[in-house]
Amino acid sequence: MDPRREHVRRLLQVDAYITDLHGDHPAPAQIIDISRMGVAFVSDRQLLADAQFVLSFCFPGSSERNDITLTVLHSNPVGTQGRYRNGARFLSISDASAERIFEYVTTAPV
């Protein structure tokens, strides 16, 4: 089995932002899918593979913020608007955020 698809992913389209590990230089992002171990998102800048960032977002209908430390696996141009599709693996995640992701991924859409 392809290790990138080891965990079930679910589509998720929410606005987010990424920062460096110190919380500086926030940049907008849009999550496009999520799993228990990682996330795919679109950004306006290319991110270096193996770079670490903090991704912050809320699930639809929730005000609870999820701040997750991740490492970028790949960052590739998408479309013609200077945007990049990024794949990342979670490095550090709170128990509460992990539980919210698990619930989202394992619950059928309404």
mmCIF file of N, CA, C and O in Angstrom:
data_model
loop_
_atom_site.group_PDB
_atom_site.id
_atom_site.type_symbol
_atom_site.label_atom_id
_atom_site.label_comp_id
_atom_site.label_asym_id
_atom_site.label_seq_id
_atom_site.Cartn_x
_atom_site.Cartn_y
_atom_site.Cartn_z
ATOM 1 N N MET A 1 0.846 -1.182 0.000
ATOM 2 C CA MET A 1 0.000 0.000 0.000
ATOM 3 C C MET A 1 0.893 1.246 0.000
ATOM 4 O O MET A 1 1.891 1.310 0.689
ATOM 5 N N ASP A 2 0.484 2.224 -0.746
ATOM 6 C CA ASP A 2 1.188 3.501 -0.796
ATOM 7 C C ASP A 2 1.121 4.149 0.590
ATOM 8 O O ASP A 2 0.027 4.397 1.110
ATOM 9 N N PRO A 3 2.273 4.427 1.252
ATOM 10 C CA PRO A 3 2.233 4.979 2.603
ATOM 11 C C PRO A 3 1.541 6.335 2.701
ATOM 12 O O PRO A 3 1.073 6.725 3.755
ATOM 13 N N ARG A 4 1.453 7.065 1.591
ATOM 14 C CA ARG A 4 0.748 8.354 1.632
ATOM 15 C C ARG A 4 -0.741 8.156 1.813
ATOM 16 O O ARG A 4 -1.451 9.064 2.189
ATOM 17 N N ARG A 5 -1.246 6.973 1.526
ATOM 18 C CA ARG A 5 -2.680 6.700 1.624
ATOM 19 C C ARG A 5 -2.981 5.687 2.717
ATOM 20 O O ARG A 5 -3.966 4.995 2.692
ATOM 21 N N GLU A 6 -2.105 5.613 3.697
ATOM 22 C CA GLU A 6 -2.255 4.673 4.792
ATOM 23 C C GLU A 6 -3.448 5.015 5.675
ATOM 24 O O GLU A 6 -4.051 4.152 6.283
ATOM 25 N N HIS A 7 -3.804 6.302 5.762
ATOM 26 C CA HIS A 7 -4.904 6.748 6.604
ATOM 27 C C HIS A 7 -5.990 7.371 5.747
ATOM 28 O O HIS A 7 -5.707 8.043 4.763
ATOM 29 N N VAL A 8 -7.220 7.151 6.142
ATOM 30 C CA VAL A 8 -8.371 7.673 5.411
ATOM 31 C C VAL A 8 -8.332 9.192 5.410
ATOM 32 O O VAL A 8 -8.086 9.822 6.433
ATOM 33 N N ARG A 9 -8.549 9.775 4.239
ATOM 34 C CA ARG A 9 -8.616 11.228 4.097
ATOM 35 C C ARG A 9 -10.061 11.618 3.844
ATOM 36 O O ARG A 9 -10.825 10.871 3.271
ATOM 37 N N ARG A 10 -10.373 12.832 4.247
ATOM 38 C CA ARG A 10 -11.698 13.374 3.963
ATOM 39 C C ARG A 10 -11.528 14.794 3.453
ATOM 40 O O ARG A 10 -10.717 15.564 3.971
ATOM 41 N N LEU A 11 -12.287 15.116 2.422
ATOM 42 C CA LEU A 11 -12.238 16.472 1.885
ATOM 43 C C LEU A 11 -12.649 17.470 2.958
ATOM 44 O O LEU A 11 -13.538 17.214 3.754
ATOM 45 N N LEU A 12 -11.969 18.590 2.965
ATOM 46 C CA LEU A 12 -12.251 19.656 3.907
ATOM 47 C C LEU A 12 -11.808 20.945 3.242
ATOM 48 O O LEU A 12 -10.655 21.066 2.833
ATOM 49 N N GLN A 13 -12.714 21.876 3.100
ATOM 50 C CA GLN A 13 -12.360 23.157 2.500
ATOM 51 C C GLN A 13 -12.613 24.251 3.521
ATOM 52 O O GLN A 13 -13.740 24.691 3.710
ATOM 53 N N VAL A 14 -11.531 24.628 4.206
ATOM 54 C CA VAL A 14 -11.615 25.717 5.183
ATOM 55 C C VAL A 14 -10.386 26.600 5.048
ATOM 56 O O VAL A 14 -9.311 26.150 4.664
ATOM 57 N N ASP A 15 -10.589 27.868 5.365
ATOM 58 C CA ASP A 15 -9.471 28.794 5.379
ATOM 59 C C ASP A 15 -8.615 28.510 6.608
ATOM 60 O O ASP A 15 -9.112 28.107 7.657
ATOM 61 N N ALA A 16 -7.332 28.720 6.446
ATOM 62 C CA ALA A 16 -6.371 28.480 7.519
ATOM 63 C C ALA A 16 -5.232 29.467 7.347
ATOM 64 O O ALA A 16 -5.248 30.278 6.421
ATOM 65 N N TYR A 17 -4.269 29.393 8.217
ATOM 66 C CA TYR A 17 -3.042 30.134 7.988
ATOM 67 C C TYR A 17 -1.875 29.324 8.521
ATOM 68 O O TYR A 17 -2.035 28.471 9.390
ATOM 69 N N ILE A 18 -0.717 29.581 7.936
ATOM 70 C CA ILE A 18 0.500 28.919 8.369
ATOM 71 C C ILE A 18 1.465 29.980 8.883
ATOM 72 O O ILE A 18 1.464 31.113 8.403
ATOM 73 N N THR A 19 2.228 29.609 9.890
ATOM 74 C CA THR A 19 3.262 30.491 10.432
ATOM 75 C C THR A 19 4.524 29.672 10.633
ATOM 76 O O THR A 19 4.487 28.436 10.622
ATOM 77 N N ASP A 20 5.623 30.371 10.851
ATOM 78 C CA ASP A 20 6.830 29.639 11.224
ATOM 79 C C ASP A 20 6.638 29.136 12.657
ATOM 80 O O ASP A 20 5.614 29.396 13.301
ATOM 81 N N LEU A 21 7.602 28.415 13.185
ATOM 82 C CA LEU A 21 7.452 27.804 14.508
ATOM 83 C C LEU A 21 7.383 28.819 15.639
ATOM 84 O O LEU A 21 6.978 28.490 16.749
ATOM 85 N N HIS A 22 7.740 30.079 15.368
ATOM 86 C CA HIS A 22 7.682 31.130 16.375
ATOM 87 C C HIS A 22 6.385 31.925 16.295
ATOM 88 O O HIS A 22 6.195 32.878 17.035
ATOM 89 N N GLY A 23 5.506 31.542 15.367
ATOM 90 C CA GLY A 23 4.248 32.265 15.195
ATOM 91 C C GLY A 23 4.377 33.518 14.358
ATOM 92 O O GLY A 23 3.465 34.333 14.313
ATOM 93 N N ASP A 24 5.521 33.674 13.684
ATOM 94 C CA ASP A 24 5.761 34.857 12.859
ATOM 95 C C ASP A 24 5.427 34.574 11.394
ATOM 96 O O ASP A 24 5.326 33.439 10.966
ATOM 97 N N HIS A 25 5.286 35.646 10.643
ATOM 98 C CA HIS A 25 5.084 35.588 9.188
ATOM 99 C C HIS A 25 3.861 34.760 8.786
ATOM 100 O O HIS A 25 3.961 33.827 8.000
ATOM 101 N N PRO A 26 2.669 35.091 9.316
ATOM 102 C CA PRO A 26 1.477 34.336 8.932
ATOM 103 C C PRO A 26 1.190 34.480 7.439
ATOM 104 O O PRO A 26 1.392 35.547 6.860
ATOM 105 N N ALA A 27 0.758 33.388 6.850
ATOM 106 C CA ALA A 27 0.397 33.383 5.429
ATOM 107 C C ALA A 27 -0.908 32.611 5.276
ATOM 108 O O ALA A 27 -1.103 31.581 5.921
ATOM 109 N N PRO A 28 -1.815 33.113 4.436
ATOM 110 C CA PRO A 28 -3.084 32.414 4.245
ATOM 111 C C PRO A 28 -2.886 31.074 3.555
ATOM 112 O O PRO A 28 -1.957 30.885 2.765
ATOM 113 N N ALA A 29 -3.778 30.155 3.863
ATOM 114 C CA ALA A 29 -3.788 28.833 3.239
ATOM 115 C C ALA A 29 -5.230 28.358 3.191
ATOM 116 O O ALA A 29 -6.097 28.914 3.871
ATOM 117 N N GLN A 30 -5.486 27.359 2.375
ATOM 118 C CA GLN A 30 -6.806 26.735 2.355
ATOM 119 C C GLN A 30 -6.606 25.233 2.396
ATOM 120 O O GLN A 30 -5.948 24.655 1.522
ATOM 121 N N ILE A 31 -7.149 24.615 3.435
ATOM 122 C CA ILE A 31 -7.073 23.160 3.556
ATOM 123 C C ILE A 31 -7.993 22.552 2.513
ATOM 124 O O ILE A 31 -9.106 23.030 2.292
ATOM 125 N N ILE A 32 -7.523 21.469 1.864
ATOM 126 C CA ILE A 32 -8.360 20.789 0.874
ATOM 127 C C ILE A 32 -8.691 19.358 1.273
ATOM 128 O O ILE A 32 -9.695 18.820 0.849
ATOM 129 N N ASP A 33 -7.853 18.721 2.082
ATOM 130 C CA ASP A 33 -8.229 17.444 2.678
ATOM 131 C C ASP A 33 -7.375 17.195 3.908
ATOM 132 O O ASP A 33 -6.341 17.823 4.107
ATOM 133 N N ILE A 34 -7.870 16.279 4.757
ATOM 134 C CA ILE A 34 -7.216 16.030 6.034
ATOM 135 C C ILE A 34 -7.351 14.564 6.399
ATOM 136 O O ILE A 34 -8.325 13.906 5.998
ATOM 137 N N SER A 35 -6.370 14.048 7.118
ATOM 138 C CA SER A 35 -6.428 12.695 7.662
ATOM 139 C C SER A 35 -5.931 12.756 9.097
ATOM 140 O O SER A 35 -5.536 13.822 9.585
ATOM 141 N N ARG A 36 -5.894 11.623 9.763
ATOM 142 C CA ARG A 36 -5.412 11.600 11.149
ATOM 143 C C ARG A 36 -3.931 11.940 11.239
ATOM 144 O O ARG A 36 -3.463 12.361 12.286
ATOM 145 N N MET A 37 -3.187 11.760 10.146
ATOM 146 C CA MET A 37 -1.738 11.948 10.192
ATOM 147 C C MET A 37 -1.216 13.120 9.373
ATOM 148 O O MET A 37 -0.043 13.465 9.473
ATOM 149 N N GLY A 38 -2.065 13.719 8.538
ATOM 150 C CA GLY A 38 -1.557 14.780 7.683
ATOM 151 C C GLY A 38 -2.651 15.583 7.015
ATOM 152 O O GLY A 38 -3.838 15.379 7.250
ATOM 153 N N VAL A 39 -2.210 16.492 6.146
ATOM 154 C CA VAL A 39 -3.124 17.449 5.546
ATOM 155 C C VAL A 39 -2.596 17.864 4.170
ATOM 156 O O VAL A 39 -1.391 17.851 3.931
ATOM 157 N N ALA A 40 -3.504 18.214 3.284
ATOM 158 C CA ALA A 40 -3.152 18.852 2.012
ATOM 159 C C ALA A 40 -3.776 20.244 2.033
ATOM 160 O O ALA A 40 -4.916 20.419 2.473
ATOM 161 N N PHE A 41 -2.999 21.224 1.596
ATOM 162 C CA PHE A 41 -3.496 22.590 1.596
ATOM 163 C C PHE A 41 -2.861 23.368 0.459
ATOM 164 O O PHE A 41 -1.806 23.000 -0.064
ATOM 165 N N VAL A 42 -3.520 24.449 0.084
ATOM 166 C CA VAL A 42 -3.052 25.326 -0.986
ATOM 167 C C VAL A 42 -2.555 26.615 -0.339
ATOM 168 O O VAL A 42 -3.170 27.135 0.598
ATOM 169 N N SER A 43 -1.426 27.122 -0.858
ATOM 170 C CA SER A 43 -0.863 28.378 -0.348
ATOM 171 C C SER A 43 -0.418 29.251 -1.518
ATOM 172 O O SER A 43 -0.317 28.780 -2.650
ATOM 173 N N ASP A 44 -0.146 30.520 -1.219
ATOM 174 C CA ASP A 44 0.303 31.459 -2.247
ATOM 175 C C ASP A 44 1.804 31.428 -2.468
ATOM 176 O O ASP A 44 2.308 32.141 -3.324
ATOM 177 N N ARG A 45 2.502 30.655 -1.664
ATOM 178 C CA ARG A 45 3.955 30.562 -1.830
ATOM 179 C C ARG A 45 4.391 29.105 -1.743
ATOM 180 O O ARG A 45 3.757 28.290 -1.076
ATOM 181 N N GLN A 46 5.469 28.814 -2.425
ATOM 182 C CA GLN A 46 6.011 27.473 -2.378
ATOM 183 C C GLN A 46 6.734 27.271 -1.048
ATOM 184 O O GLN A 46 7.412 28.168 -0.554
ATOM 185 N N LEU A 47 6.539 26.112 -0.455
ATOM 186 C CA LEU A 47 7.157 25.790 0.821
ATOM 187 C C LEU A 47 8.229 24.730 0.594
ATOM 188 O O LEU A 47 8.053 23.825 -0.229
ATOM 189 N N LEU A 48 9.310 24.848 1.314
ATOM 190 C CA LEU A 48 10.400 23.896 1.163
ATOM 191 C C LEU A 48 10.059 22.565 1.821
ATOM 192 O O LEU A 48 9.530 22.541 2.943
ATOM 193 N N ALA A 49 10.391 21.467 1.138
ATOM 194 C CA ALA A 49 10.210 20.146 1.721
ATOM 195 C C ALA A 49 11.053 20.048 2.982
ATOM 196 O O ALA A 49 12.151 20.608 3.059
ATOM 197 N N ASP A 50 10.533 19.392 3.973
ATOM 198 C CA ASP A 50 11.149 19.190 5.293
ATOM 199 C C ASP A 50 11.084 20.424 6.187
ATOM 200 O O ASP A 50 11.532 20.368 7.328
ATOM 201 N N ALA A 51 10.536 21.533 5.688
ATOM 202 C CA ALA A 51 10.367 22.716 6.533
ATOM 203 C C ALA A 51 9.214 22.476 7.509
ATOM 204 O O ALA A 51 8.257 21.765 7.191
ATOM 205 N N GLN A 52 9.306 23.071 8.683
ATOM 206 C CA GLN A 52 8.272 22.912 9.693
ATOM 207 C C GLN A 52 7.508 24.214 9.873
ATOM 208 O O GLN A 52 8.100 25.296 9.865
ATOM 209 N N PHE A 53 6.193 24.078 10.024
ATOM 210 C CA PHE A 53 5.297 25.214 10.190
ATOM 211 C C PHE A 53 4.220 24.860 11.200
ATOM 212 O O PHE A 53 4.064 23.699 11.571
ATOM 213 N N VAL A 54 3.465 25.875 11.614
ATOM 214 C CA VAL A 54 2.269 25.663 12.419
ATOM 215 C C VAL A 54 1.076 26.025 11.543
ATOM 216 O O VAL A 54 1.030 27.112 10.963
ATOM 217 N N LEU A 55 0.145 25.108 11.432
ATOM 218 C CA LEU A 55 -1.089 25.304 10.674
ATOM 219 C C LEU A 55 -2.208 25.556 11.676
ATOM 220 O O LEU A 55 -2.366 24.795 12.633
ATOM 221 N N SER A 56 -2.969 26.637 11.475
ATOM 222 C CA SER A 56 -4.065 26.996 12.375
ATOM 223 C C SER A 56 -5.362 27.056 11.582
ATOM 224 O O SER A 56 -5.406 27.683 10.519
ATOM 225 N N PHE A 57 -6.399 26.411 12.121
ATOM 226 C CA PHE A 57 -7.697 26.385 11.433
ATOM 227 C C PHE A 57 -8.789 25.975 12.408
ATOM 228 O O PHE A 57 -8.525 25.448 13.485
ATOM 229 N N CYS A 58 -10.034 26.212 11.985
ATOM 230 C CA CYS A 58 -11.218 25.742 12.703
ATOM 231 C C CYS A 58 -12.027 24.879 11.749
ATOM 232 O O CYS A 58 -12.104 25.173 10.550
ATOM 233 N N PHE A 59 -12.649 23.836 12.274
ATOM 234 C CA PHE A 59 -13.553 23.039 11.458
ATOM 235 C C PHE A 59 -14.820 23.845 11.207
ATOM 236 O O PHE A 59 -15.171 24.727 12.004
ATOM 237 N N PRO A 60 -15.535 23.550 10.108
ATOM 238 C CA PRO A 60 -16.783 24.267 9.828
ATOM 239 C C PRO A 60 -17.744 24.170 11.020
ATOM 240 O O PRO A 60 -17.901 23.106 11.616
ATOM 241 N N GLY A 61 -18.331 25.294 11.384
ATOM 242 C CA GLY A 61 -19.301 25.334 12.469
ATOM 243 C C GLY A 61 -18.695 25.308 13.863
ATOM 244 O O GLY A 61 -19.422 25.201 14.842
ATOM 245 N N SER A 62 -17.384 25.407 13.963
ATOM 246 C CA SER A 62 -16.715 25.373 15.261
ATOM 247 C C SER A 62 -15.844 26.617 15.429
ATOM 248 O O SER A 62 -15.271 27.114 14.470
ATOM 249 N N SER A 63 -15.737 27.087 16.665
ATOM 250 C CA SER A 63 -14.843 28.207 16.943
ATOM 251 C C SER A 63 -13.568 27.725 17.635
ATOM 252 O O SER A 63 -12.702 28.531 17.973
ATOM 253 N N GLU A 64 -13.439 26.414 17.829
ATOM 254 C CA GLU A 64 -12.251 25.854 18.475
ATOM 255 C C GLU A 64 -11.106 25.799 17.472
ATOM 256 O O GLU A 64 -11.196 25.143 16.441
ATOM 257 N N ARG A 65 -10.036 26.529 17.795
ATOM 258 C CA ARG A 65 -8.881 26.616 16.900
ATOM 259 C C ARG A 65 -7.988 25.410 17.097
ATOM 260 O O ARG A 65 -7.732 24.972 18.211
ATOM 261 N N ASN A 66 -7.508 24.874 15.983
ATOM 262 C CA ASN A 66 -6.553 23.770 15.962
ATOM 263 C C ASN A 66 -5.219 24.331 15.493
ATOM 264 O O ASN A 66 -5.138 24.886 14.398
ATOM 265 N N ASP A 67 -4.202 24.211 16.316
ATOM 266 C CA ASP A 67 -2.846 24.652 15.976
ATOM 267 C C ASP A 67 -1.970 23.405 15.945
ATOM 268 O O ASP A 67 -1.739 22.788 16.994
ATOM 269 N N ILE A 68 -1.507 23.060 14.757
ATOM 270 C CA ILE A 68 -0.802 21.800 14.557
ATOM 271 C C ILE A 68 0.559 22.053 13.929
ATOM 272 O O ILE A 68 0.660 22.725 12.899
ATOM 273 N N THR A 69 1.600 21.513 14.537
ATOM 274 C CA THR A 69 2.940 21.598 13.963
ATOM 275 C C THR A 69 3.076 20.498 12.921
ATOM 276 O O THR A 69 2.714 19.345 13.170
ATOM 277 N N LEU A 70 3.592 20.871 11.749
ATOM 278 C CA LEU A 70 3.695 19.901 10.661
ATOM 279 C C LEU A 70 5.010 20.060 9.924
ATOM 280 O O LEU A 70 5.703 21.069 10.074
ATOM 281 N N THR A 71 5.332 19.063 9.133
ATOM 282 C CA THR A 71 6.485 19.150 8.244
ATOM 283 C C THR A 71 5.996 18.966 6.814
ATOM 284 O O THR A 71 5.162 18.098 6.537
ATOM 285 N N VAL A 72 6.473 19.810 5.923
ATOM 286 C CA VAL A 72 6.060 19.782 4.521
ATOM 287 C C VAL A 72 6.728 18.606 3.818
ATOM 288 O O VAL A 72 7.934 18.402 3.931
ATOM 289 N N LEU A 73 5.932 17.823 3.103
ATOM 290 C CA LEU A 73 6.454 16.695 2.330
ATOM 291 C C LEU A 73 6.693 17.083 0.880
ATOM 292 O O LEU A 73 7.649 16.631 0.267
ATOM 293 N N HIS A 74 5.798 17.898 0.329
ATOM 294 C CA HIS A 74 5.953 18.373 -1.049
ATOM 295 C C HIS A 74 5.173 19.660 -1.239
ATOM 296 O O HIS A 74 4.227 19.942 -0.503
ATOM 297 N N SER A 75 5.603 20.450 -2.211
ATOM 298 C CA SER A 75 4.947 21.704 -2.551
ATOM 299 C C SER A 75 5.090 21.889 -4.056
ATOM 300 O O SER A 75 6.193 22.077 -4.564
ATOM 301 N N ASN A 76 3.964 21.796 -4.776
ATOM 302 C CA ASN A 76 3.995 21.823 -6.234
ATOM 303 C C ASN A 76 3.050 22.881 -6.784
ATOM 304 O O ASN A 76 1.964 23.090 -6.240
ATOM 305 N N PRO A 77 3.455 23.545 -7.878
ATOM 306 C CA PRO A 77 2.568 24.543 -8.493
ATOM 307 C C PRO A 77 1.256 23.904 -8.939
ATOM 308 O O PRO A 77 1.236 22.757 -9.380
ATOM 309 N N VAL A 78 0.181 24.676 -8.801
ATOM 310 C CA VAL A 78 -1.130 24.213 -9.242
ATOM 311 C C VAL A 78 -1.825 25.381 -9.930
ATOM 312 O O VAL A 78 -1.796 26.509 -9.452
ATOM 313 N N GLY A 79 -2.403 25.126 -11.089
ATOM 314 C CA GLY A 79 -3.100 26.176 -11.822
ATOM 315 C C GLY A 79 -2.144 27.213 -12.371
ATOM 316 O O GLY A 79 -0.934 27.014 -12.439
ATOM 317 N N THR A 80 -2.716 28.349 -12.747
ATOM 318 C CA THR A 80 -1.923 29.415 -13.363
ATOM 319 C C THR A 80 -1.884 30.679 -12.500
ATOM 320 O O THR A 80 -1.412 31.710 -12.952
ATOM 321 N N GLN A 81 -2.388 30.594 -11.277
ATOM 322 C CA GLN A 81 -2.493 31.780 -10.431
ATOM 323 C C GLN A 81 -1.363 31.905 -9.410
ATOM 324 O O GLN A 81 -1.474 32.644 -8.445
ATOM 325 N N GLY A 82 -0.262 31.171 -9.579
ATOM 326 C CA GLY A 82 0.849 31.257 -8.641
ATOM 327 C C GLY A 82 0.547 30.641 -7.296
ATOM 328 O O GLY A 82 1.001 31.128 -6.263
ATOM 329 N N ARG A 83 -0.232 29.572 -7.288
ATOM 330 C CA ARG A 83 -0.573 28.892 -6.040
ATOM 331 C C ARG A 83 0.130 27.543 -6.005
ATOM 332 O O ARG A 83 0.534 27.009 -7.031
ATOM 333 N N TYR A 84 0.231 26.986 -4.790
ATOM 334 C CA TYR A 84 0.958 25.738 -4.594
ATOM 335 C C TYR A 84 0.132 24.767 -3.758
ATOM 336 O O TYR A 84 -0.472 25.155 -2.758
ATOM 337 N N ARG A 85 0.129 23.518 -4.190
ATOM 338 C CA ARG A 85 -0.518 22.447 -3.429
ATOM 339 C C ARG A 85 0.554 21.810 -2.570
ATOM 340 O O ARG A 85 1.581 21.362 -3.082
ATOM 341 N N ASN A 86 0.293 21.766 -1.280
ATOM 342 C CA ASN A 86 1.257 21.262 -0.316
ATOM 343 C C ASN A 86 0.711 20.031 0.385
ATOM 344 O O ASN A 86 -0.474 19.978 0.726
ATOM 345 N N GLY A 87 1.566 19.074 0.616
ATOM 346 C CA GLY A 87 1.225 17.922 1.431
ATOM 347 C C GLY A 87 2.110 17.945 2.659
ATOM 348 O O GLY A 87 3.310 18.248 2.563
ATOM 349 N N ALA A 88 1.543 17.663 3.822
ATOM 350 C CA ALA A 88 2.318 17.742 5.059
ATOM 351 C C ALA A 88 1.893 16.647 6.028
ATOM 352 O O ALA A 88 0.750 16.187 6.004
ATOM 353 N N ARG A 89 2.833 16.267 6.871
ATOM 354 C CA ARG A 89 2.587 15.283 7.926
ATOM 355 C C ARG A 89 2.619 15.999 9.272
ATOM 356 O O ARG A 89 3.465 16.855 9.512
ATOM 357 N N PHE A 90 1.681 15.626 10.144
ATOM 358 C CA PHE A 90 1.631 16.224 11.472
ATOM 359 C C PHE A 90 2.814 15.755 12.310
ATOM 360 O O PHE A 90 3.172 14.584 12.315
ATOM 361 N N LEU A 91 3.413 16.698 13.039
ATOM 362 C CA LEU A 91 4.504 16.380 13.962
ATOM 363 C C LEU A 91 4.045 16.468 15.411
ATOM 364 O O LEU A 91 4.396 15.630 16.228
ATOM 365 N N SER A 92 3.304 17.513 15.718
ATOM 366 C CA SER A 92 2.855 17.744 17.087
ATOM 367 C C SER A 92 1.415 18.244 17.041
ATOM 368 O O SER A 92 1.111 19.199 16.333
ATOM 369 N N ILE A 93 0.574 17.563 17.824
ATOM 370 C CA ILE A 93 -0.846 17.894 17.809
ATOM 371 C C ILE A 93 -1.415 17.644 19.209
ATOM 372 O O ILE A 93 -1.063 16.659 19.849
ATOM 373 N N SER A 94 -2.260 18.539 19.668
ATOM 374 C CA SER A 94 -2.875 18.354 20.989
ATOM 375 C C SER A 94 -3.862 17.194 20.936
ATOM 376 O O SER A 94 -4.378 16.838 19.864
ATOM 377 N N ASP A 95 -4.136 16.618 22.082
ATOM 378 C CA ASP A 95 -5.112 15.532 22.155
ATOM 379 C C ASP A 95 -6.485 15.998 21.672
ATOM 380 O O ASP A 95 -7.192 15.270 20.979
ATOM 381 N N ALA A 96 -6.862 17.227 22.035
ATOM 382 C CA ALA A 96 -8.169 17.761 21.637
ATOM 383 C C ALA A 96 -8.259 17.912 20.118
ATOM 384 O O ALA A 96 -9.269 17.542 19.505
ATOM 385 N N SER A 97 -7.206 18.438 19.483
ATOM 386 C CA SER A 97 -7.210 18.576 18.025
ATOM 387 C C SER A 97 -7.211 17.210 17.349
ATOM 388 O O SER A 97 -7.907 17.003 16.355
ATOM 389 N N ALA A 98 -6.445 16.274 17.883
ATOM 390 C CA ALA A 98 -6.414 14.919 17.317
ATOM 391 C C ALA A 98 -7.795 14.283 17.375
ATOM 392 O O ALA A 98 -8.233 13.635 16.415
ATOM 393 N N GLU A 99 -8.500 14.485 18.480
ATOM 394 C CA GLU A 99 -9.855 13.937 18.625
ATOM 395 C C GLU A 99 -10.814 14.592 17.630
ATOM 396 O O GLU A 99 -11.633 13.911 17.003
ATOM 397 N N ARG A 100 -10.712 15.918 17.435
ATOM 398 C CA ARG A 100 -11.589 16.596 16.467
ATOM 399 C C ARG A 100 -11.326 16.093 15.049
ATOM 400 O O ARG A 100 -12.251 15.883 14.265
ATOM 401 N N ILE A 101 -10.048 15.889 14.711
ATOM 402 C CA ILE A 101 -9.719 15.369 13.379
ATOM 403 C C ILE A 101 -10.261 13.961 13.223
ATOM 404 O O ILE A 101 -10.875 13.624 12.203
ATOM 405 N N PHE A 102 -10.068 13.103 14.224
ATOM 406 C CA PHE A 102 -10.577 11.739 14.171
ATOM 407 C C PHE A 102 -12.091 11.742 13.967
ATOM 408 O O PHE A 102 -12.611 11.009 13.127
ATOM 409 N N GLU A 103 -12.802 12.563 14.730
ATOM 410 C CA GLU A 103 -14.262 12.647 14.595
ATOM 411 C C GLU A 103 -14.650 13.097 13.188
ATOM 412 O O GLU A 103 -15.567 12.562 12.580
ATOM 413 N N TYR A 104 -13.960 14.099 12.668
ATOM 414 C CA TYR A 104 -14.275 14.616 11.331
ATOM 415 C C TYR A 104 -14.040 13.554 10.258
ATOM 416 O O TYR A 104 -14.875 13.348 9.384
ATOM 417 N N VAL A 105 -12.913 12.877 10.340
ATOM 418 C CA VAL A 105 -12.534 11.908 9.318
ATOM 419 C C VAL A 105 -13.426 10.672 9.343
ATOM 420 O O VAL A 105 -13.728 10.093 8.303
ATOM 421 N N THR A 106 -13.877 10.270 10.525
ATOM 422 C CA THR A 106 -14.645 9.025 10.644
ATOM 423 C C THR A 106 -16.159 9.215 10.635
ATOM 424 O O THR A 106 -16.905 8.255 10.630
ATOM 425 N N THR A 107 -16.626 10.462 10.616
ATOM 426 C CA THR A 107 -18.053 10.738 10.573
ATOM 427 C C THR A 107 -18.478 11.023 9.141
ATOM 428 O O THR A 107 -17.844 11.825 8.456
ATOM 429 N N ALA A 108 -19.550 10.390 8.729
ATOM 430 C CA ALA A 108 -20.052 10.601 7.358
ATOM 431 C C ALA A 108 -20.568 12.028 7.209
ATOM 432 O O ALA A 108 -21.155 12.585 8.139
ATOM 433 N N PRO A 109 -20.350 12.613 6.020
ATOM 434 C CA PRO A 109 -20.891 13.972 5.783
ATOM 435 C C PRO A 109 -22.402 13.980 5.890
ATOM 436 O O PRO A 109 -23.076 13.008 5.579
ATOM 437 N N VAL A 110 -22.946 15.106 6.349
ATOM 438 C CA VAL A 110 -24.395 15.245 6.500
ATOM 439 C C VAL A 110 -25.014 15.610 5.196
ATOM 440 O O VAL A 110 -24.540 16.357 4.430
#
